[in-house]
Amino acid sequence: SRPPLSQPVCILADSRGIAGGPEVLSCLRLRHGVTTQVCSLGACDFIVSNRMAVERQTLSEISSSVNRGRLAERVRALQGSFDRVCLIVEKDRTKPGEVSRVFQRSRYYDSTLAALIRAGTRLLFSSGPEDTAALLAELARVEQRKSNAIAVPTEVKGQRHQTLQFYLTLPGVSYITALNMCHRFSSVWHLVNSAVEELAAGACVSRPRAEEIFRCLRYAFHPDLLPHRPAGG
Amino acid sequence: MEGTPVRIGAAPPYGHVIVNERWRGSAIVQGFQGKLKAIFEEGLGLVDFHLSDHSCVLYVSESGLVAGNGYRRKLVQFRKASKLDGIIVVEKTRLSEQYFPDVQKFVVFELGLTLLPVASQSEASQLIAQLVHDESKEESRNPFLRKKGAKLSEPVVLALQIPGVGRVKALALLRHFPSIYQLSNATAQQLEAVVGAATAQSVRGFFHTSLAPPR
C-alpha cells in the first residue's frame, strides 16, 4: 500500500544534454506528468532527488574504451557531490531503414560493468529515449516515497543567482543542494553561522557532507600557503 | 526448497567460483575454462554462483522469465534470507525481452538488487568470470571510485563569488578575516577599514540580504 502521491515529482535536466535527447524531456512531461526544469547542471544529465544523480550513456559509448577516461572522471565527480549515482545504459538509436547492429559484447564492456557495480553505481538498461524517461520517472517516484523528492522552486532569479554560484563553490555541493540552500536559509549569513545539524537539515544532505561544508566555511586562510607569483606580475 | 534458502559465509579462494551443483556440465561452467576454476557444492539453496564472501549471482533463464512469476518468489526469498550483494543475471533474448522492463522494475526498484542482462549462457560465463576477476582487484585500481580525502575549497575561491570582490580585495579581506565565517560576521566599520565603503556595503549586503522567508 503506497501513500497517495500528493505532489507531482520534479526532475532537473542539464541544458547541454537536451540536444541529445529532447524526446526524454517531452516524454517525462507529457506521458509521466513529471515537472522538468532545464538548468546548467554541468556535472550530470539529470537530478531526480535531493541526493541522486543520473547519467545517461549509450551502449556504444559505454562499451568503447576511448570513452573510459571521461566516463570515469564523470562518475567520480558525481560521487563527490551525490550520495546516489545511477547510470542508464541506453540502446543506440537506429535511423529509419537502418538495420539495427548486433551488439558485440566485449570483455571490456563486462569489466566496465563490474567496476561500476563495485564503485556502488546503480545500473539500469533502457531500450530507447521513451524507456529512459519511464526509468527516470520511476527513480524520482521511488525517491519521493523515501522523502528525498525535490521540493523547492527550481527557478533562480535575481539576488539568488549570485548566492547560488557561491554555494556551488562549496565542496561536495550539487546543484540541488545549492538550490535547497538558497530556499531554506534566510540569508547567506544564516547558512554560514548554522550548526552542522541545521546545515544537514536545511540543505537536505547527509551529516558527513554537512560536516565538510561546515569545516570549509570555518577554514582559515593562510597567505603563506598561496603559490608565489612573480614580482610585478 | 528444502533447508536454508541461502548459505552464508561461502568464500571461494582466489581465481575460483563456488557453483551450485545444478549447473554441472552447463554452458556457463564450460565457458569458465581457462579463466575460472569451478568448485561444485550442494546446499547453496537459491544462489547459483558465489563470487566472493559477500557477493553472489542468481540466474534467471529465458524460460524462467517467459514462464511467469516463479522467479519473483525466489528473488524475494533471497532478499529476505540474506544481506549478500545479489547480482541477478537475466537472459534477455528476442523471446524474453518484452518481459525485461518488468523484471528490471522489480529487481532494481522494489528489491534494490543489481540486474545485468545477457543474451546467452556463454555471455553469462564471460560476465561472471569478469565479476570474479574484479572482486579480487584492489579497490584503488577501480577507475570509478573516488579517492577519499576531502579537497579543500580555499576561502579565496569562495570570497571571489561575492559581488564587487576581485582577487586583490579577496586577499586583503581574508588577511583580516581569515575564514568565510569570520568575514560574514565582520561589521561595516571593520570592513571599511580594509576595502572602502562601497565594497564593504557590497560584502555586508551579500551576507545579509534576505533570500527566503525563514521557516
GROMACS .gro file of C-alpha atoms in nm:
model
  448
    1SER     CA    1   0.000   0.000   0.000
    2ARG     CA    2   0.172   0.312  -0.124
    3PRO     CA    3   0.096   0.652   0.022
    4PRO     CA    4  -0.108   0.868  -0.214
    5LEU     CA    5   0.105   1.089  -0.438
    6SER     CA    6   0.020   1.437  -0.322
    7GLN     CA    7   0.268   1.622  -0.542
    8PRO     CA    8   0.398   1.564  -0.891
    9VAL     CA    9   0.766   1.471  -0.896
   10CYS     CA   10   1.030   1.709  -1.027
   11ILE     CA   11   1.343   1.633  -1.229
   12LEU     CA   12   1.627   1.870  -1.321
   13ALA     CA   13   1.786   1.822  -1.663
   14ASP     CA   14   2.118   1.957  -1.785
   15SER     CA   15   2.088   2.219  -2.058
   16ARG     CA   16   2.377   2.066  -2.252
   17GLY     CA   17   2.209   1.728  -2.263
   18ILE     CA   18   1.884   1.837  -2.427
   19ALA     CA   19   2.033   1.836  -2.775
   20GLY     CA   20   2.098   1.465  -2.731
   21GLY     CA   21   1.753   1.376  -2.605
   22PRO     CA   22   1.457   1.609  -2.648
   23GLU     CA   23   1.224   1.307  -2.651
   24VAL     CA   24   1.324   1.213  -2.300
   25LEU     CA   25   1.214   1.552  -2.166
   26SER     CA   26   0.889   1.571  -2.361
   27CYS     CA   27   0.807   1.214  -2.264
   28LEU     CA   28   0.870   1.294  -1.897
   29ARG     CA   29   0.633   1.590  -1.916
   30LEU     CA   30   0.356   1.452  -2.131
   31ARG     CA   31   0.342   1.085  -2.051
   32HIS     CA   32   0.463   1.072  -1.693
   33GLY     CA   33   0.342   1.408  -1.563
   34VAL     CA   34   0.687   1.497  -1.431
   35THR     CA   35   0.777   1.863  -1.376
   36THR     CA   36   1.105   1.924  -1.554
   37GLN     CA   37   1.344   2.216  -1.523
   38VAL     CA   38   1.636   2.268  -1.756
   39CYS     CA   39   1.941   2.412  -1.576
   40SER     CA   40   2.314   2.427  -1.622
   41LEU     CA   41   2.397   2.120  -1.413
   42GLY     CA   42   2.740   2.069  -1.566
   43ALA     CA   43   2.832   1.752  -1.382
   44CYS     CA   44   2.540   1.526  -1.474
   45ASP     CA   45   2.249   1.471  -1.712
   46PHE     CA   46   1.963   1.452  -1.461
   47ILE     CA   47   1.897   1.510  -1.091
   48VAL     CA   48   1.594   1.312  -0.972
   49SER     CA   49   1.602   1.386  -0.598
   50ASN     CA   50   1.793   1.570  -0.327
   51ARG     CA   51   2.063   1.303  -0.335
   52MET     CA   52   2.051   1.117  -0.667
   53ALA     CA   53   2.219   1.198  -0.998
   54VAL     CA   54   2.151   1.008  -1.319
   55GLU     CA   55   2.393   0.982  -1.606
   56ARG     CA   56   2.269   0.865  -1.946
   57GLN     CA   57   2.510   0.673  -2.168
   58THR     CA   58   2.454   0.486  -2.490
   59LEU     CA   59   2.555   0.123  -2.514
   60SER     CA   60   2.821   0.210  -2.773
   61GLU     CA   61   2.964   0.486  -2.553
   62ILE     CA   62   2.995   0.262  -2.251
   63SER     CA   63   3.147  -0.026  -2.446
   64SER     CA   64   3.412   0.184  -2.617
   65SER     CA   65   3.747   0.209  -2.444
   66VAL     CA   66   3.803   0.553  -2.598
   67ASN     CA   67   3.545   0.699  -2.359
   68ARG     CA   68   3.661   0.530  -2.042
   69GLY     CA   69   3.876   0.812  -1.906
   70ARG     CA   70   3.599   1.065  -1.949
   71LEU     CA   71   3.330   0.836  -1.810
   72ALA     CA   72   3.543   0.751  -1.507
   73GLU     CA   73   3.613   1.116  -1.441
   74ARG     CA   74   3.243   1.198  -1.464
   75VAL     CA   75   3.133   0.915  -1.234
   76ARG     CA   76   3.397   1.014  -0.977
   77ALA     CA   77   3.281   1.375  -0.991
   78LEU     CA   78   2.920   1.263  -0.934
   79GLN     CA   79   3.019   1.056  -0.634
   80GLY     CA   80   3.184   1.368  -0.497
   81SER     CA   81   2.855   1.555  -0.474
   82PHE     CA   82   2.577   1.292  -0.470
   83ASP     CA   83   2.504   1.011  -0.225
   84ARG     CA   84   2.341   0.803  -0.500
   85VAL     CA   85   2.465   0.774  -0.857
   86CYS     CA   86   2.271   0.592  -1.125
   87LEU     CA   87   2.376   0.513  -1.480
   88ILE     CA   88   2.122   0.444  -1.754
   89VAL     CA   89   2.269   0.242  -2.038
   90GLU     CA   90   2.057   0.317  -2.344
   91LYS     CA   91   2.048   0.115  -2.664
   92ASP     CA   92   2.177   0.317  -2.959
   93ARG     CA   93   1.911   0.455  -3.190
   94THR     CA   94   1.893   0.334  -3.547
   95LYS     CA   95   1.796   0.564  -3.833
   96PRO     CA   96   1.477   0.476  -4.023
   97GLY     CA   97   1.553   0.195  -4.266
   98GLU     CA   98   1.882   0.110  -4.099
   99VAL     CA   99   1.923  -0.246  -3.979
  100SER     CA  100   1.997  -0.243  -3.608
  101ARG     CA  101   2.352  -0.353  -3.546
  102VAL     CA  102   2.405  -0.658  -3.336
  103PHE     CA  103   2.575  -0.560  -3.012
  104GLN     CA  104   2.903  -0.743  -2.980
  105ARG     CA  105   2.957  -0.789  -2.611
  106SER     CA  106   3.323  -0.747  -2.524
  107ARG     CA  107   3.536  -0.832  -2.223
  108TYR     CA  108   3.596  -0.463  -2.197
  109TYR     CA  109   3.222  -0.392  -2.160
  110ASP     CA  110   3.189  -0.659  -1.890
  111SER     CA  111   3.485  -0.521  -1.697
  112THR     CA  112   3.331  -0.171  -1.712
  113LEU     CA  113   3.002  -0.303  -1.569
  114ALA     CA  114   3.186  -0.495  -1.297
  115ALA     CA  115   3.389  -0.188  -1.194
  116LEU     CA  116   3.080   0.036  -1.194
  117ILE     CA  117   2.891  -0.206  -0.967
  118ARG     CA  118   3.188  -0.227  -0.732
  119ALA     CA  119   3.202   0.151  -0.716
  120GLY     CA  120   2.842   0.150  -0.590
  121THR     CA  121   2.684   0.283  -0.907
  122ARG     CA  122   2.332   0.167  -0.979
  123LEU     CA  123   2.284   0.040  -1.335
  124LEU     CA  124   1.968   0.048  -1.544
  125PHE     CA  125   1.922  -0.069  -1.902
  126SER     CA  126   1.699   0.114  -2.149
  127SER     CA  127   1.580   0.029  -2.498
  128GLY     CA  128   1.550   0.394  -2.607
  129PRO     CA  129   1.454   0.751  -2.507
  130GLU     CA  130   1.096   0.659  -2.409
  131ASP     CA  131   1.217   0.379  -2.188
  132THR     CA  132   1.477   0.613  -2.035
  133ALA     CA  133   1.202   0.863  -1.950
  134ALA     CA  134   0.999   0.587  -1.781
  135LEU     CA  135   1.303   0.484  -1.574
  136LEU     CA  136   1.375   0.843  -1.471
  137ALA     CA  137   1.013   0.897  -1.365
  138GLU     CA  138   1.022   0.573  -1.163
  139LEU     CA  139   1.351   0.671  -0.994
  140ALA     CA  140   1.206   1.009  -0.898
  141ARG     CA  141   0.893   0.842  -0.757
  142VAL     CA  142   1.091   0.590  -0.554
  143GLU     CA  143   1.299   0.877  -0.414
  144GLN     CA  144   0.979   1.068  -0.334
  145ARG     CA  145   0.848   0.771  -0.136
  146LYS     CA  146   1.173   0.783   0.062
  147SER     CA  147   1.115   1.155   0.136
  148ASN     CA  148   1.401   1.276  -0.083
  149ALA     CA  149   1.197   1.447  -0.353
  150ILE     CA  150   1.299   1.785  -0.492
  151ALA     CA  151   1.065   2.018  -0.306
  152VAL     CA  152   1.195   2.373  -0.362
  153PRO     CA  153   1.121   2.612  -0.652
  154THR     CA  154   1.370   2.527  -0.925
  155GLU     CA  155   1.392   2.864  -1.098
  156VAL     CA  156   1.656   3.104  -0.973
  157LYS     CA  157   1.604   3.476  -1.013
  158GLY     CA  158   1.790   3.796  -0.926
  159GLN     CA  159   1.980   3.804  -0.598
  160ARG     CA  160   1.956   3.429  -0.556
  161HIS     CA  161   2.160   3.368  -0.869
  162GLN     CA  162   2.477   3.515  -0.717
  163THR     CA  163   2.412   3.324  -0.396
  164LEU     CA  164   2.364   3.001  -0.590
  165GLN     CA  165   2.707   3.047  -0.752
  166PHE     CA  166   2.862   3.100  -0.408
  167TYR     CA  167   2.701   2.782  -0.268
  168LEU     CA  168   2.807   2.582  -0.576
  169THR     CA  169   3.169   2.669  -0.495
  170LEU     CA  170   3.146   2.480  -0.163
  171PRO     CA  171   3.293   2.126  -0.164
  172GLY     CA  172   3.053   1.840  -0.234
  173VAL     CA  173   2.763   2.074  -0.309
  174SER     CA  174   2.548   1.972  -0.607
  175TYR     CA  175   2.309   2.198  -0.797
  176ILE     CA  176   2.008   2.070  -0.599
  177THR     CA  177   2.190   2.113  -0.267
  178ALA     CA  178   2.274   2.473  -0.363
  179LEU     CA  179   1.908   2.529  -0.459
  180ASN     CA  180   1.792   2.392  -0.123
  181MET     CA  181   2.041   2.622   0.049
  182CYS     CA  182   1.907   2.922  -0.145
  183HIS     CA  183   1.550   2.849  -0.046
  184ARG     CA  184   1.583   2.716   0.307
  185PHE     CA  185   1.820   2.963   0.467
  186SER     CA  186   1.701   3.319   0.518
  187SER     CA  187   2.042   3.465   0.421
  188VAL     CA  188   2.399   3.361   0.340
  189TRP     CA  189   2.492   3.477   0.692
  190HIS     CA  190   2.228   3.239   0.833
  191LEU     CA  191   2.381   2.943   0.644
  192VAL     CA  192   2.742   3.033   0.730
  193ASN     CA  193   2.652   3.060   1.101
  194SER     CA  194   2.445   2.740   1.118
  195ALA     CA  195   2.542   2.438   1.325
  196VAL     CA  196   2.614   2.108   1.146
  197GLU     CA  197   2.268   1.965   1.226
  198GLU     CA  198   2.097   2.276   1.093
  199LEU     CA  199   2.309   2.262   0.775
  200ALA     CA  200   2.225   1.896   0.717
  201ALA     CA  201   1.851   1.951   0.764
  202GLY     CA  202   1.830   2.272   0.561
  203ALA     CA  203   2.047   2.165   0.269
  204CYS     CA  204   1.897   1.811   0.275
  205VAL     CA  205   2.238   1.642   0.292
  206SER     CA  206   2.395   1.364   0.497
  207ARG     CA  207   2.582   1.452   0.814
  208PRO     CA  208   2.931   1.386   0.671
  209ARG     CA  209   2.854   1.623   0.383
  210ALA     CA  210   2.725   1.888   0.624
  211GLU     CA  211   3.044   1.848   0.830
  212GLU     CA  212   3.257   1.901   0.521
  213ILE     CA  213   3.069   2.222   0.436
  214PHE     CA  214   3.089   2.340   0.798
  215ARG     CA  215   3.467   2.285   0.804
  216CYS     CA  216   3.512   2.468   0.478
  217LEU     CA  217   3.325   2.776   0.599
  218ARG     CA  218   3.547   2.794   0.908
  219TYR     CA  219   3.869   2.701   0.731
  220ALA     CA  220   4.122   2.979   0.790
  221PHE     CA  221   4.312   3.136   0.505
  222HIS     CA  222   4.692   3.133   0.524
  223PRO     CA  223   4.856   3.389   0.296
  224ASP     CA  224   5.182   3.189   0.319
  225LEU     CA  225   5.021   2.888   0.150
  226LEU     CA  226   4.938   3.078  -0.168
  227PRO     CA  227   5.153   2.991  -0.467
  228HIS     CA  228   5.415   3.260  -0.518
  229ARG     CA  229   5.351   3.486  -0.812
  230PRO     CA  230   5.639   3.650  -0.992
  231ALA     CA  231   5.702   4.004  -0.866
  232GLY     CA  232   5.530   4.270  -1.069
  233GLY     CA  233   5.312   4.006  -1.242
  234MET     CA  234   1.312  -2.571  -0.148
  235GLU     CA  235   1.445  -2.768   0.147
  236GLY     CA  236   1.674  -2.637   0.421
  237THR     CA  237   1.819  -2.290   0.430
  238PRO     CA  238   1.749  -2.075   0.125
  239VAL     CA  239   2.099  -1.923   0.129
  240ARG     CA  240   2.428  -2.047   0.270
  241ILE     CA  241   2.606  -1.766   0.449
  242GLY     CA  242   2.983  -1.750   0.455
  243ALA     CA  243   3.065  -1.929   0.131
  244ALA     CA  244   3.404  -1.787   0.035
  245PRO     CA  245   3.571  -1.908  -0.284
  246PRO     CA  246   3.952  -1.895  -0.290
  247TYR     CA  247   4.136  -1.670  -0.536
  248GLY     CA  248   4.054  -1.744  -0.900
  249HIS     CA  249   3.764  -1.973  -0.805
  250VAL     CA  250   3.388  -1.954  -0.809
  251ILE     CA  251   3.156  -2.169  -0.598
  252VAL     CA  252   2.893  -2.317  -0.827
  253ASN     CA  253   2.562  -2.471  -0.732
  254GLU     CA  254   2.567  -2.841  -0.817
  255ARG     CA  255   2.272  -2.800  -1.057
  256TRP     CA  256   2.496  -2.611  -1.305
  257ARG     CA  257   2.742  -2.900  -1.353
  258GLY     CA  258   2.801  -2.958  -1.724
  259SER     CA  259   2.621  -2.638  -1.830
  260ALA     CA  260   2.741  -2.398  -2.100
  261ILE     CA  261   2.813  -2.139  -1.833
  262VAL     CA  262   3.053  -2.366  -1.647
  263GLN     CA  263   3.216  -2.485  -1.971
  264GLY     CA  264   3.277  -2.120  -2.057
  265PHE     CA  265   3.486  -2.076  -1.740
  266GLN     CA  266   3.758  -2.297  -1.890
  267GLY     CA  267   4.094  -2.125  -1.868
  268LYS     CA  268   3.954  -1.827  -1.679
  269LEU     CA  269   3.800  -1.958  -1.359
  270LYS     CA  270   3.802  -2.275  -1.157
  271ALA     CA  271   3.460  -2.400  -1.052
  272ILE     CA  272   3.400  -2.560  -0.712
  273PHE     CA  273   3.070  -2.750  -0.715
  274GLU     CA  274   2.871  -2.760  -0.398
  275GLU     CA  275   2.530  -2.877  -0.286
  276GLY     CA  276   2.315  -2.696  -0.037
  277LEU     CA  277   2.368  -2.345  -0.174
  278GLY     CA  278   1.992  -2.303  -0.186
  279LEU     CA  279   1.875  -2.019  -0.408
  280VAL     CA  280   2.221  -1.896  -0.500
  281ASP     CA  281   2.367  -2.016  -0.831
  282PHE     CA  282   2.723  -1.875  -0.804
  283HIS     CA  283   2.920  -1.737  -0.510
  284LEU     CA  284   3.171  -1.478  -0.639
  285SER     CA  285   3.318  -1.383  -0.300
  286ASP     CA  286   3.225  -1.391   0.068
  287HIS     CA  287   2.983  -1.101   0.014
  288SER     CA  288   2.853  -1.125  -0.340
  289CYS     CA  289   2.670  -1.385  -0.541
  290VAL     CA  290   2.479  -1.439  -0.864
  291LEU     CA  291   2.124  -1.563  -0.910
  292TYR     CA  292   2.045  -1.667  -1.264
  293VAL     CA  293   1.708  -1.616  -1.435
  294SER     CA  294   1.685  -1.807  -1.761
  295GLU     CA  295   1.487  -1.715  -2.069
  296SER     CA  296   1.231  -1.984  -1.995
  297GLY     CA  297   1.207  -1.876  -1.632
  298LEU     CA  298   1.131  -1.525  -1.750
  299VAL     CA  299   0.871  -1.630  -2.005
  300ALA     CA  300   0.707  -1.881  -1.772
  301GLY     CA  301   0.595  -1.613  -1.530
  302ASN     CA  302   0.636  -1.520  -1.170
  303GLY     CA  303   0.821  -1.816  -1.022
  304TYR     CA  304   1.149  -1.628  -1.030
  305ARG     CA  305   0.997  -1.342  -0.830
  306ARG     CA  306   0.919  -1.564  -0.536
  307LYS     CA  307   1.275  -1.694  -0.548
  308LEU     CA  308   1.425  -1.344  -0.551
  309VAL     CA  309   1.204  -1.217  -0.268
  310GLN     CA  310   1.301  -1.522  -0.063
  311PHE     CA  311   1.669  -1.448  -0.131
  312ARG     CA  312   1.627  -1.082  -0.035
  313LYS     CA  313   1.469  -1.179   0.295
  314ALA     CA  314   1.721  -1.453   0.373
  315SER     CA  315   2.050  -1.268   0.337
  316LYS     CA  316   2.240  -0.945   0.323
  317LEU     CA  317   2.464  -1.069   0.041
  318ASP     CA  318   2.511  -0.838  -0.259
  319GLY     CA  319   2.287  -1.016  -0.504
  320ILE     CA  320   2.356  -0.975  -0.874
  321ILE     CA  321   2.067  -1.102  -1.079
  322VAL     CA  322   2.182  -1.216  -1.423
  323VAL     CA  323   1.890  -1.245  -1.661
  324GLU     CA  324   1.871  -1.395  -2.010
  325LYS     CA  325   1.739  -1.116  -2.229
  326THR     CA  326   1.672  -1.269  -2.569
  327ARG     CA  327   1.440  -1.182  -2.853
  328LEU     CA  328   1.185  -1.409  -2.692
  329SER     CA  329   1.213  -1.271  -2.339
  330GLU     CA  330   1.296  -0.903  -2.394
  331GLN     CA  331   0.932  -0.795  -2.367
  332TYR     CA  332   0.941  -0.908  -2.003
  333PHE     CA  333   1.265  -0.725  -1.929
  334PRO     CA  334   1.122  -0.384  -1.819
  335ASP     CA  335   0.904  -0.555  -1.557
  336VAL     CA  336   1.194  -0.763  -1.425
  337GLN     CA  337   1.414  -0.454  -1.406
  338LYS     CA  338   1.148  -0.259  -1.219
  339PHE     CA  339   1.101  -0.544  -0.976
  340VAL     CA  340   1.469  -0.625  -0.915
  341VAL     CA  341   1.614  -0.274  -0.903
  342PHE     CA  342   1.332  -0.055  -0.773
  343GLU     CA  343   1.147  -0.295  -0.545
  344LEU     CA  344   1.423  -0.525  -0.421
  345GLY     CA  345   1.721  -0.288  -0.458
  346LEU     CA  346   1.938  -0.560  -0.614
  347THR     CA  347   2.166  -0.535  -0.919
  348LEU     CA  348   2.038  -0.659  -1.255
  349LEU     CA  349   2.254  -0.746  -1.555
  350PRO     CA  350   2.114  -0.871  -1.887
  351VAL     CA  351   2.295  -1.128  -2.100
  352ALA     CA  352   2.194  -1.276  -2.436
  353SER     CA  353   2.309  -1.631  -2.370
  354GLN     CA  354   2.478  -1.865  -2.123
  355SER     CA  355   2.815  -1.808  -2.287
  356GLU     CA  356   2.778  -1.432  -2.235
  357ALA     CA  357   2.686  -1.503  -1.872
  358SER     CA  358   3.001  -1.710  -1.843
  359GLN     CA  359   3.221  -1.420  -1.963
  360LEU     CA  360   3.041  -1.176  -1.734
  361ILE     CA  361   3.070  -1.394  -1.423
  362ALA     CA  362   3.441  -1.450  -1.492
  363GLN     CA  363   3.484  -1.073  -1.517
  364LEU     CA  364   3.290  -1.010  -1.195
  365VAL     CA  365   3.506  -1.261  -1.007
  366HIS     CA  366   3.822  -1.112  -1.156
  367ASP     CA  367   3.711  -0.765  -1.046
  368GLU     CA  368   3.633  -0.883  -0.691
  369SER     CA  369   3.997  -0.980  -0.643
  370LYS     CA  370   4.130  -0.647  -0.769
  371GLU     CA  371   4.233  -0.380  -0.524
  372GLU     CA  372   3.980  -0.105  -0.473
  373SER     CA  373   4.238   0.160  -0.555
  374ARG     CA  374   4.255   0.026  -0.910
  375ASN     CA  375   3.886   0.089  -0.974
  376PRO     CA  376   3.871   0.391  -1.209
  377PHE     CA  377   3.515   0.476  -1.099
  378LEU     CA  378   3.587   0.501  -0.729
  379ARG     CA  379   3.660   0.841  -0.584
  380LYS     CA  380   3.976   0.869  -0.379
  381LYS     CA  381   3.891   0.950  -0.020
  382GLY     CA  382   4.023   1.265   0.142
  383ALA     CA  383   3.831   1.587   0.111
  384LYS     CA  384   3.965   1.855  -0.114
  385LEU     CA  385   3.960   2.198   0.042
  386SER     CA  386   3.781   2.489  -0.110
  387GLU     CA  387   4.011   2.784  -0.040
  388PRO     CA  388   3.833   3.075   0.126
  389VAL     CA  389   3.975   3.290  -0.157
  390VAL     CA  390   3.779   3.093  -0.415
  391LEU     CA  391   3.461   3.144  -0.215
  392ALA     CA  392   3.526   3.514  -0.147
  393LEU     CA  393   3.564   3.573  -0.520
  394GLN     CA  394   3.196   3.488  -0.562
  395ILE     CA  395   3.095   3.796  -0.360
  396PRO     CA  396   2.987   4.083  -0.586
  397GLY     CA  397   3.245   4.361  -0.606
  398VAL     CA  398   3.526   4.142  -0.473
  399GLY     CA  399   3.814   4.059  -0.704
  400ARG     CA  400   4.140   3.882  -0.626
  401VAL     CA  401   4.312   4.180  -0.464
  402LYS     CA  402   4.021   4.266  -0.236
  403ALA     CA  403   3.958   3.899  -0.152
  404LEU     CA  404   4.317   3.862  -0.031
  405ALA     CA  405   4.302   4.188   0.162
  406LEU     CA  406   3.977   4.087   0.333
  407LEU     CA  407   4.096   3.737   0.425
  408ARG     CA  408   4.418   3.871   0.579
  409HIS     CA  409   4.192   4.039   0.836
  410PHE     CA  410   3.903   3.791   0.848
  411PRO     CA  411   4.068   3.457   0.760
  412SER     CA  412   3.757   3.239   0.717
  413ILE     CA  413   3.422   3.288   0.545
  414TYR     CA  414   3.264   3.254   0.891
  415GLN     CA  415   3.469   3.545   1.026
  416LEU     CA  416   3.413   3.750   0.712
  417SER     CA  417   3.036   3.705   0.744
  418ASN     CA  418   3.047   3.841   1.098
  419ALA     CA  419   3.262   4.148   1.027
  420THR     CA  420   3.092   4.482   1.095
  421ALA     CA  421   3.059   4.753   0.832
  422GLN     CA  422   3.325   4.962   1.008
  423GLN     CA  423   3.570   4.671   1.023
  424LEU     CA  424   3.521   4.603   0.654
  425GLU     CA  425   3.550   4.970   0.557
  426ALA     CA  426   3.889   4.988   0.723
  427VAL     CA  427   4.013   4.723   0.478
  428VAL     CA  428   3.837   4.776   0.145
  429GLY     CA  429   3.648   5.107   0.147
  430ALA     CA  430   3.282   5.191   0.188
  431ALA     CA  431   3.137   5.066  -0.142
  432THR     CA  432   3.288   4.716  -0.123
  433ALA     CA  433   3.214   4.694   0.249
  434GLN     CA  434   2.848   4.755   0.173
  435SER     CA  435   2.852   4.502  -0.106
  436VAL     CA  436   3.002   4.235   0.124
  437ARG     CA  437   2.752   4.310   0.402
  438GLY     CA  438   2.469   4.306   0.151
  439PHE     CA  439   2.579   3.969   0.014
  440PHE     CA  440   2.569   3.805   0.356
  441HIS     CA  441   2.262   3.974   0.499
  442THR     CA  442   2.014   4.019   0.214
  443SER     CA  443   1.701   3.823   0.293
  444LEU     CA  444   1.660   3.532   0.050
  445ALA     CA  445   1.372   3.326   0.177
  446PRO     CA  446   1.109   3.358   0.440
  447PRO     CA  447   1.254   3.167   0.738
  448ARG     CA  448   1.054   2.853   0.802
   0.00000   0.00000   0.00000
